[in-house]
Amino acid sequence: MSITSFDGGQLPSARPKITVTTIQEKKQRHERITCLTAYDYATARLVDQAGIDMILVGDSLAQVVLGYENTLPVTMEEMLHHTRAVRRAVKSAMLIADMPFGAYHEDEKSGVHNALRFVKEAGAEAIKLEGGAQRVSLVKRVIDAEVPVMGHIGLTPQSLHKMGGYKVQGKDFSGIERLVKDAVALDRAGVFSIVLEGVPREVAAMITREVSVPTIGIGAGPDCDGQVLVFHDIMNLTFAEPAKFVRRYGDAAALITTAVQQFKADVETGGYPSDEESYHLPKDTKLELEAILRRKEMKAYTR
Ligand code: KIV
């Protein structure tokens, strides 16, 4: 399979470009790292302009944008399509693309190939993949192919069926040991950061101290080096009760509903569009047109 080049173009930026180095230096300086998901041009532009460090085109796209029940059905082509749209918007934040379920599970060669596609065809600067020690060999190969990797352990949604549901991980000693081993293995393999999802805060704090790279928490408490949330969760666009760790920072559902209802009412009552919202003919053309219409009317009348 051939890989065609990304040609999205870049907008000029006032803020400095965030890179893997910036992210790693932030941990050393004890500065918190911010990350949000985005899946389209408009949202990504706003998130970038707000100064978020990393933008993740997450496979949560499957649920929050495409309406699937879980993240499993989303395809490489869908992920690439949305990553390209986000790429066209993002100037400063580091852009990370999520490897979808099936894109790296069959063999390492296709895993590396798909990671390269995100960089080459969609302009991503790094990829994220789920799993710990079992992904070490793949992670090394992707990094050898010059693509930075973000790890993701704990409650990994692509393992939904194996986990038997969305369950907080690392609640007993064997679970804690497994998580710490996974984090250390990914750190040694060379990932530039690790997402810790759905783990007790005490375990996240321990891992954060243990590994050299930044940990980015989601449902992992306040002691991680950074935090990531799904954009649609913080803006009330998910049509579901939020998980315990979600904080809503805005109500886009209410804003959109009110605006759409107002538009409907204005159209139905003739309040939209007004004369000011209409285009007009130049004066001379208008007078000429009126004269033509008048002549036509006269003709019809005298016939
Ligand atoms: O897909 C996603 O949005 C994610 C983050 C929540 C970490 O994987």
CSV table of C-alpha atoms and ligand atoms in Angstrom, one decimal:
chain,number,residue,atom,x,y,z
A,1,MET,CA,0.0,0.0,0.0
A,2,SER,CA,1.5,3.4,-0.9
A,3,ILE,CA,1.4,6.5,1.3
A,4,THR,CA,0.5,9.8,-0.3
A,5,SER,CA,1.8,13.1,1.1
A,6,PHE,CA,-0.1,15.4,3.3
A,7,ASP,CA,-0.6,18.8,1.8
A,8,GLY,CA,-2.7,20.7,4.3
A,9,GLY,CA,-0.6,23.9,4.6
A,10,GLN,CA,0.1,25.7,7.9
A,11,LEU,CA,-1.4,28.9,9.3
A,12,PRO,CA,1.0,31.4,10.9
A,13,SER,CA,1.2,31.2,14.7
A,14,ALA,CA,1.8,33.8,17.4
A,15,ARG,CA,2.5,31.2,20.1
A,16,PRO,CA,5.6,29.1,20.0
A,17,LYS,CA,5.2,25.6,18.5
A,18,ILE,CA,4.7,22.9,21.1
A,19,THR,CA,6.9,19.8,20.5
A,20,VAL,CA,7.8,16.6,22.3
A,21,THR,CA,10.7,18.5,23.8
A,22,THR,CA,8.3,21.2,25.2
A,23,ILE,CA,6.1,18.5,26.7
A,24,GLN,CA,9.0,16.7,28.3
A,25,GLU,CA,10.6,19.9,29.6
A,26,LYS,CA,7.3,20.8,31.2
A,27,LYS,CA,7.5,17.7,33.5
A,28,GLN,CA,11.1,18.7,34.5
A,29,ARG,CA,9.9,22.2,35.4
A,30,HIS,CA,6.8,20.9,37.2
A,31,GLU,CA,4.5,22.8,34.8
A,32,ARG,CA,1.1,21.1,34.2
A,33,ILE,CA,0.4,19.9,30.7
A,34,THR,CA,-3.0,20.5,29.0
A,35,CYS,CA,-4.5,18.3,26.4
A,36,LEU,CA,-8.0,18.2,24.8
A,37,THR,CA,-9.5,16.2,22.0
A,38,ALA,CA,-10.7,17.8,18.8
A,39,TYR,CA,-12.0,16.3,15.6
A,40,ASP,CA,-12.9,19.1,13.2
A,41,TYR,CA,-11.5,22.4,11.9
A,42,ALA,CA,-13.6,24.9,13.9
A,43,THR,CA,-13.2,23.3,17.3
A,44,ALA,CA,-9.5,22.6,16.8
A,45,ARG,CA,-8.9,26.2,15.9
A,46,LEU,CA,-10.6,27.4,19.1
A,47,VAL,CA,-8.8,24.8,21.3
A,48,ASP,CA,-5.4,25.8,19.7
A,49,GLN,CA,-6.1,29.5,20.1
A,50,ALA,CA,-7.0,29.0,23.8
A,51,GLY,CA,-3.4,27.8,24.3
A,52,ILE,CA,-3.9,24.1,24.9
A,53,ASP,CA,-0.5,22.2,24.7
A,54,MET,CA,-1.6,19.0,22.9
A,55,ILE,CA,-4.6,18.3,20.7
A,56,LEU,CA,-5.6,14.6,20.4
A,57,VAL,CA,-7.7,13.4,17.5
A,58,GLY,CA,-9.0,10.6,19.8
A,59,ASP,CA,-10.7,7.5,18.6
A,60,SER,CA,-13.5,8.8,20.9
A,61,LEU,CA,-14.4,10.3,17.6
A,62,ALA,CA,-16.3,7.1,17.1
A,63,GLN,CA,-18.8,7.9,19.8
A,64,VAL,CA,-18.9,11.7,20.2
A,65,VAL,CA,-18.9,12.6,16.5
A,66,LEU,CA,-19.9,9.5,14.5
A,67,GLY,CA,-22.5,8.1,17.0
A,68,TYR,CA,-21.1,4.6,17.4
A,69,GLU,CA,-21.7,2.8,20.7
A,70,ASN,CA,-18.0,2.4,21.5
A,71,THR,CA,-14.6,3.2,19.9
A,72,LEU,CA,-14.1,-0.2,18.2
A,73,PRO,CA,-15.7,0.5,14.7
A,74,VAL,CA,-13.9,3.7,13.8
A,75,THR,CA,-11.5,3.1,10.8
A,76,MET,CA,-8.1,4.4,9.7
A,77,GLU,CA,-9.8,6.3,6.9
A,78,GLU,CA,-12.2,8.0,9.3
A,79,MET,CA,-9.4,8.9,11.7
A,80,LEU,CA,-7.2,10.2,8.8
A,81,HIS,CA,-10.1,12.3,7.5
A,82,HIS,CA,-10.6,14.1,10.8
A,83,THR,CA,-6.9,14.4,11.6
A,84,ARG,CA,-6.5,16.3,8.3
A,85,ALA,CA,-9.3,18.7,9.2
A,86,VAL,CA,-7.7,19.3,12.6
A,87,ARG,CA,-4.2,19.7,11.1
A,88,ARG,CA,-5.5,22.6,8.9
A,89,ALA,CA,-6.6,24.5,12.1
A,90,VAL,CA,-3.8,23.8,14.5
A,91,LYS,CA,-0.8,26.2,14.5
A,92,SER,CA,0.8,25.9,18.0
A,93,ALA,CA,-0.4,22.8,19.8
A,94,MET,CA,1.2,19.4,19.3
A,95,LEU,CA,-1.1,17.3,17.2
A,96,ILE,CA,-1.5,13.7,18.1
A,97,ALA,CA,-3.5,11.1,16.3
A,98,ASP,CA,-5.1,8.0,17.9
A,99,MET,CA,-4.4,4.7,16.3
A,100,PRO,CA,-7.8,3.1,16.0
A,101,PHE,CA,-8.7,-0.5,17.0
A,102,GLY,CA,-7.3,-2.9,14.4
A,103,ALA,CA,-4.7,-0.5,13.1
A,104,TYR,CA,-1.9,-2.1,15.1
A,105,HIS,CA,-3.3,-5.4,16.5
A,106,GLU,CA,-2.6,-7.7,13.6
A,107,ASP,CA,1.2,-7.3,13.1
A,108,GLU,CA,3.9,-4.7,13.7
A,109,LYS,CA,4.5,-4.0,10.1
A,110,SER,CA,1.0,-2.8,9.5
A,111,GLY,CA,1.2,-0.9,12.9
A,112,VAL,CA,4.2,1.0,11.7
A,113,HIS,CA,2.6,1.6,8.3
A,114,ASN,CA,-0.5,3.0,9.8
A,115,ALA,CA,1.5,5.2,12.2
A,116,LEU,CA,3.4,6.6,9.2
A,117,ARG,CA,0.1,7.3,7.4
A,118,PHE,CA,-1.0,9.7,10.2
A,119,VAL,CA,2.2,11.7,9.8
A,120,LYS,CA,2.6,11.5,6.0
A,121,GLU,CA,-1.1,11.8,4.9
A,122,ALA,CA,-2.6,13.9,7.8
A,123,GLY,CA,0.2,15.9,9.3
A,124,ALA,CA,0.1,14.4,12.8
A,125,GLU,CA,3.2,15.0,14.9
A,126,ALA,CA,2.8,11.8,17.0
A,127,ILE,CA,0.5,8.9,17.5
A,128,LYS,CA,-1.1,7.3,20.5
A,129,LEU,CA,-1.8,3.7,21.0
A,130,GLU,CA,-3.3,1.6,23.8
A,131,GLY,CA,-1.5,-1.0,25.8
A,132,GLY,CA,1.6,-1.5,28.0
A,133,ALA,CA,4.3,-4.2,28.0
A,134,GLN,CA,2.7,-6.1,25.1
A,135,ARG,CA,3.2,-3.1,22.9
A,136,VAL,CA,6.9,-2.4,23.7
A,137,SER,CA,8.3,-4.0,20.5
A,138,LEU,CA,5.8,-2.1,18.3
A,139,VAL,CA,6.4,1.2,20.1
A,140,LYS,CA,10.2,0.8,19.5
A,141,ARG,CA,9.6,0.2,15.8
A,142,VAL,CA,7.3,3.2,15.4
A,143,ILE,CA,9.8,5.4,17.2
A,144,ASP,CA,12.6,4.0,14.9
A,145,ALA,CA,10.4,5.1,12.0
A,146,GLU,CA,10.7,8.6,13.5
A,147,VAL,CA,7.2,8.9,14.8
A,148,PRO,CA,6.8,9.9,18.5
A,149,VAL,CA,4.5,7.7,20.5
A,150,MET,CA,2.1,8.5,23.4
A,151,GLY,CA,1.3,5.4,25.5
A,152,HIS,CA,-2.1,4.8,27.0
A,153,ILE,CA,-2.7,2.4,29.9
A,154,GLY,CA,-5.2,1.7,32.6
A,155,LEU,CA,-8.8,1.7,31.4
A,156,THR,CA,-8.1,1.3,27.7
A,157,PRO,CA,-11.4,1.5,25.8
A,158,GLN,CA,-10.3,-0.6,22.9
A,159,SER,CA,-9.9,-3.5,25.4
A,160,LEU,CA,-13.6,-3.1,26.4
A,161,HIS,CA,-14.5,-6.8,25.8
A,162,LYS,CA,-11.3,-8.2,27.4
A,163,MET,CA,-11.8,-6.0,30.5
A,164,GLY,CA,-15.5,-7.0,30.7
A,165,GLY,CA,-16.7,-3.4,30.6
A,166,TYR,CA,-15.3,0.1,31.4
A,167,LYS,CA,-13.7,-0.6,34.7
A,168,VAL,CA,-11.2,1.4,36.8
A,169,GLN,CA,-8.0,-0.6,36.6
A,170,GLY,CA,-5.3,-1.1,39.3
A,171,LYS,CA,-7.5,-1.4,42.3
A,172,ASP,CA,-5.8,-4.5,43.8
A,173,PHE,CA,-2.1,-5.3,44.3
A,174,SER,CA,-1.8,-7.5,41.1
A,175,GLY,CA,-3.5,-4.7,39.1
A,176,ILE,CA,-1.2,-2.0,40.6
A,177,GLU,CA,1.9,-4.2,39.8
A,178,ARG,CA,0.7,-4.7,36.2
A,179,LEU,CA,0.1,-1.0,35.7
A,180,VAL,CA,3.5,0.0,37.1
A,181,LYS,CA,5.2,-2.6,35.0
A,182,ASP,CA,3.4,-1.4,31.9
A,183,ALA,CA,4.3,2.3,32.6
A,184,VAL,CA,7.9,1.5,33.2
A,185,ALA,CA,8.1,-0.7,30.0
A,186,LEU,CA,6.6,2.1,27.9
A,187,ASP,CA,8.9,4.6,29.4
A,188,ARG,CA,11.9,2.4,28.6
A,189,ALA,CA,10.6,1.8,25.1
A,190,GLY,CA,10.9,5.6,24.5
A,191,VAL,CA,7.3,6.9,24.5
A,192,PHE,CA,7.2,10.7,25.0
A,193,SER,CA,4.2,10.6,27.4
A,194,ILE,CA,1.8,8.1,28.9
A,195,VAL,CA,-2.0,8.6,29.2
A,196,LEU,CA,-3.3,7.1,32.5
A,197,GLU,CA,-7.0,6.5,32.2
A,198,GLY,CA,-9.3,5.3,34.9
A,199,VAL,CA,-6.9,4.5,37.7
A,200,PRO,CA,-6.9,5.3,41.4
A,201,ARG,CA,-5.2,8.6,42.1
A,202,GLU,CA,-2.7,6.9,44.4
A,203,VAL,CA,-1.5,4.6,41.7
A,204,ALA,CA,-1.3,7.4,39.1
A,205,ALA,CA,0.8,9.5,41.6
A,206,MET,CA,3.1,6.5,42.1
A,207,ILE,CA,3.6,6.0,38.3
A,208,THR,CA,4.1,9.7,37.8
A,209,ARG,CA,7.0,9.6,40.2
A,210,GLU,CA,8.3,6.4,38.8
A,211,VAL,CA,8.6,7.3,35.1
A,212,SER,CA,10.7,9.9,33.4
A,213,VAL,CA,8.1,11.0,30.9
A,214,PRO,CA,5.0,13.0,31.6
A,215,THR,CA,1.8,11.2,32.6
A,216,ILE,CA,-1.4,12.6,31.3
A,217,GLY,CA,-4.4,11.7,33.4
A,218,ILE,CA,-8.0,11.1,32.5
A,219,GLY,CA,-9.9,9.9,35.6
A,220,ALA,CA,-6.6,9.4,37.3
A,221,GLY,CA,-6.6,12.2,39.8
A,222,PRO,CA,-4.7,15.5,40.2
A,223,ASP,CA,-1.1,14.2,40.6
A,224,CYS,CA,-0.4,13.4,37.0
A,225,ASP,CA,1.9,15.8,35.0
A,226,GLY,CA,-1.0,16.8,32.8
A,227,GLN,CA,-4.7,16.2,32.1
A,228,VAL,CA,-6.7,15.3,29.0
A,229,LEU,CA,-10.5,15.4,28.6
A,230,VAL,CA,-12.8,14.8,25.7
A,231,PHE,CA,-14.0,18.1,24.2
A,232,HIS,CA,-17.6,17.0,23.9
A,233,ASP,CA,-17.6,16.0,27.6
A,234,ILE,CA,-16.5,19.4,28.9
A,235,MET,CA,-19.0,21.1,26.6
A,236,ASN,CA,-22.0,18.9,27.3
A,237,LEU,CA,-22.3,17.5,23.9
A,238,THR,CA,-22.5,13.8,24.7
A,239,PHE,CA,-26.2,13.2,25.5
A,240,ALA,CA,-25.2,11.1,28.5
A,241,GLU,CA,-24.5,11.4,32.2
A,242,PRO,CA,-20.8,12.4,32.5
A,243,ALA,CA,-18.3,10.1,34.1
A,244,LYS,CA,-17.2,11.0,37.7
A,245,PHE,CA,-14.0,12.6,36.5
A,246,VAL,CA,-15.6,14.9,33.9
A,247,ARG,CA,-16.0,18.6,34.7
A,248,ARG,CA,-18.3,20.5,32.5
A,249,TYR,CA,-16.9,23.9,31.5
A,250,GLY,CA,-19.7,24.9,29.1
A,251,ASP,CA,-23.1,24.0,27.9
A,252,ALA,CA,-22.9,23.9,24.1
A,253,ALA,CA,-26.1,21.7,24.0
A,254,ALA,CA,-28.1,24.5,25.5
A,255,LEU,CA,-26.5,27.2,23.4
A,256,ILE,CA,-27.1,25.3,20.2
A,257,THR,CA,-30.7,24.4,21.1
A,258,THR,CA,-31.6,28.0,21.9
A,259,ALA,CA,-30.0,29.3,18.7
A,260,VAL,CA,-31.7,26.6,16.5
A,261,GLN,CA,-35.1,27.2,18.1
A,262,GLN,CA,-34.8,30.9,17.6
A,263,PHE,CA,-33.9,30.5,13.9
A,264,LYS,CA,-37.0,28.2,13.4
A,265,ALA,CA,-39.3,30.7,15.1
A,266,ASP,CA,-37.9,33.6,13.1
A,267,VAL,CA,-38.3,31.8,9.8
A,268,GLU,CA,-41.8,30.6,10.7
A,269,THR,CA,-43.0,34.1,11.7
A,270,GLY,CA,-41.3,35.9,8.8
A,271,GLY,CA,-38.8,37.6,11.2
A,272,TYR,CA,-35.9,36.2,9.2
A,273,PRO,CA,-34.4,37.4,6.9
A,274,SER,CA,-35.0,41.1,7.2
A,275,ASP,CA,-34.4,43.7,4.4
A,276,GLU,CA,-31.0,44.5,5.9
A,277,GLU,CA,-30.1,40.8,5.6
A,278,SER,CA,-31.0,40.8,1.9
A,279,TYR,CA,-29.0,41.6,-1.2
A,280,HIS,CA,-30.4,44.5,-3.4
A,281,LEU,CA,-30.2,45.4,-7.1
A,282,PRO,CA,-28.3,48.5,-8.1
A,283,LYS,CA,-30.7,51.5,-8.3
A,284,ASP,CA,-30.6,51.8,-12.1
A,285,THR,CA,-31.2,48.1,-12.7
A,286,LYS,CA,-34.0,48.1,-10.2
A,287,LEU,CA,-35.8,51.0,-11.9
A,288,GLU,CA,-35.3,49.4,-15.3
A,289,LEU,CA,-36.7,46.1,-14.0
A,290,GLU,CA,-39.7,47.8,-12.6
A,291,ALA,CA,-40.4,49.5,-15.9
A,292,ILE,CA,-40.1,46.2,-17.8
A,293,LEU,CA,-42.5,44.6,-15.3
A,294,ARG,CA,-45.0,47.5,-15.7
A,295,ARG,CA,-44.9,47.2,-19.5
A,296,LYS,CA,-45.5,43.5,-19.3
A,297,GLU,CA,-48.4,44.0,-17.0
A,298,MET,CA,-49.9,46.7,-19.4
A,299,LYS,CA,-49.5,44.3,-22.3
A,300,ALA,CA,-51.3,41.5,-20.5
A,301,TYR,CA,-54.1,43.9,-19.5
A,302,THR,CA,-54.7,45.3,-23.0
A,303,ARG,CA,-54.6,41.9,-24.7
B,1,KIV,O1,-10.0,8.7,22.3
B,1,KIV,C1,-9.8,9.6,23.2
B,1,KIV,O2,-10.4,10.6,23.3
B,1,KIV,C2,-8.7,9.2,24.2
B,1,KIV,C3,-8.5,10.2,25.3
B,1,KIV,C4,-9.7,10.4,26.2
B,1,KIV,C5,-7.3,9.8,26.1
B,1,KIV,O3,-8.1,8.2,24.1
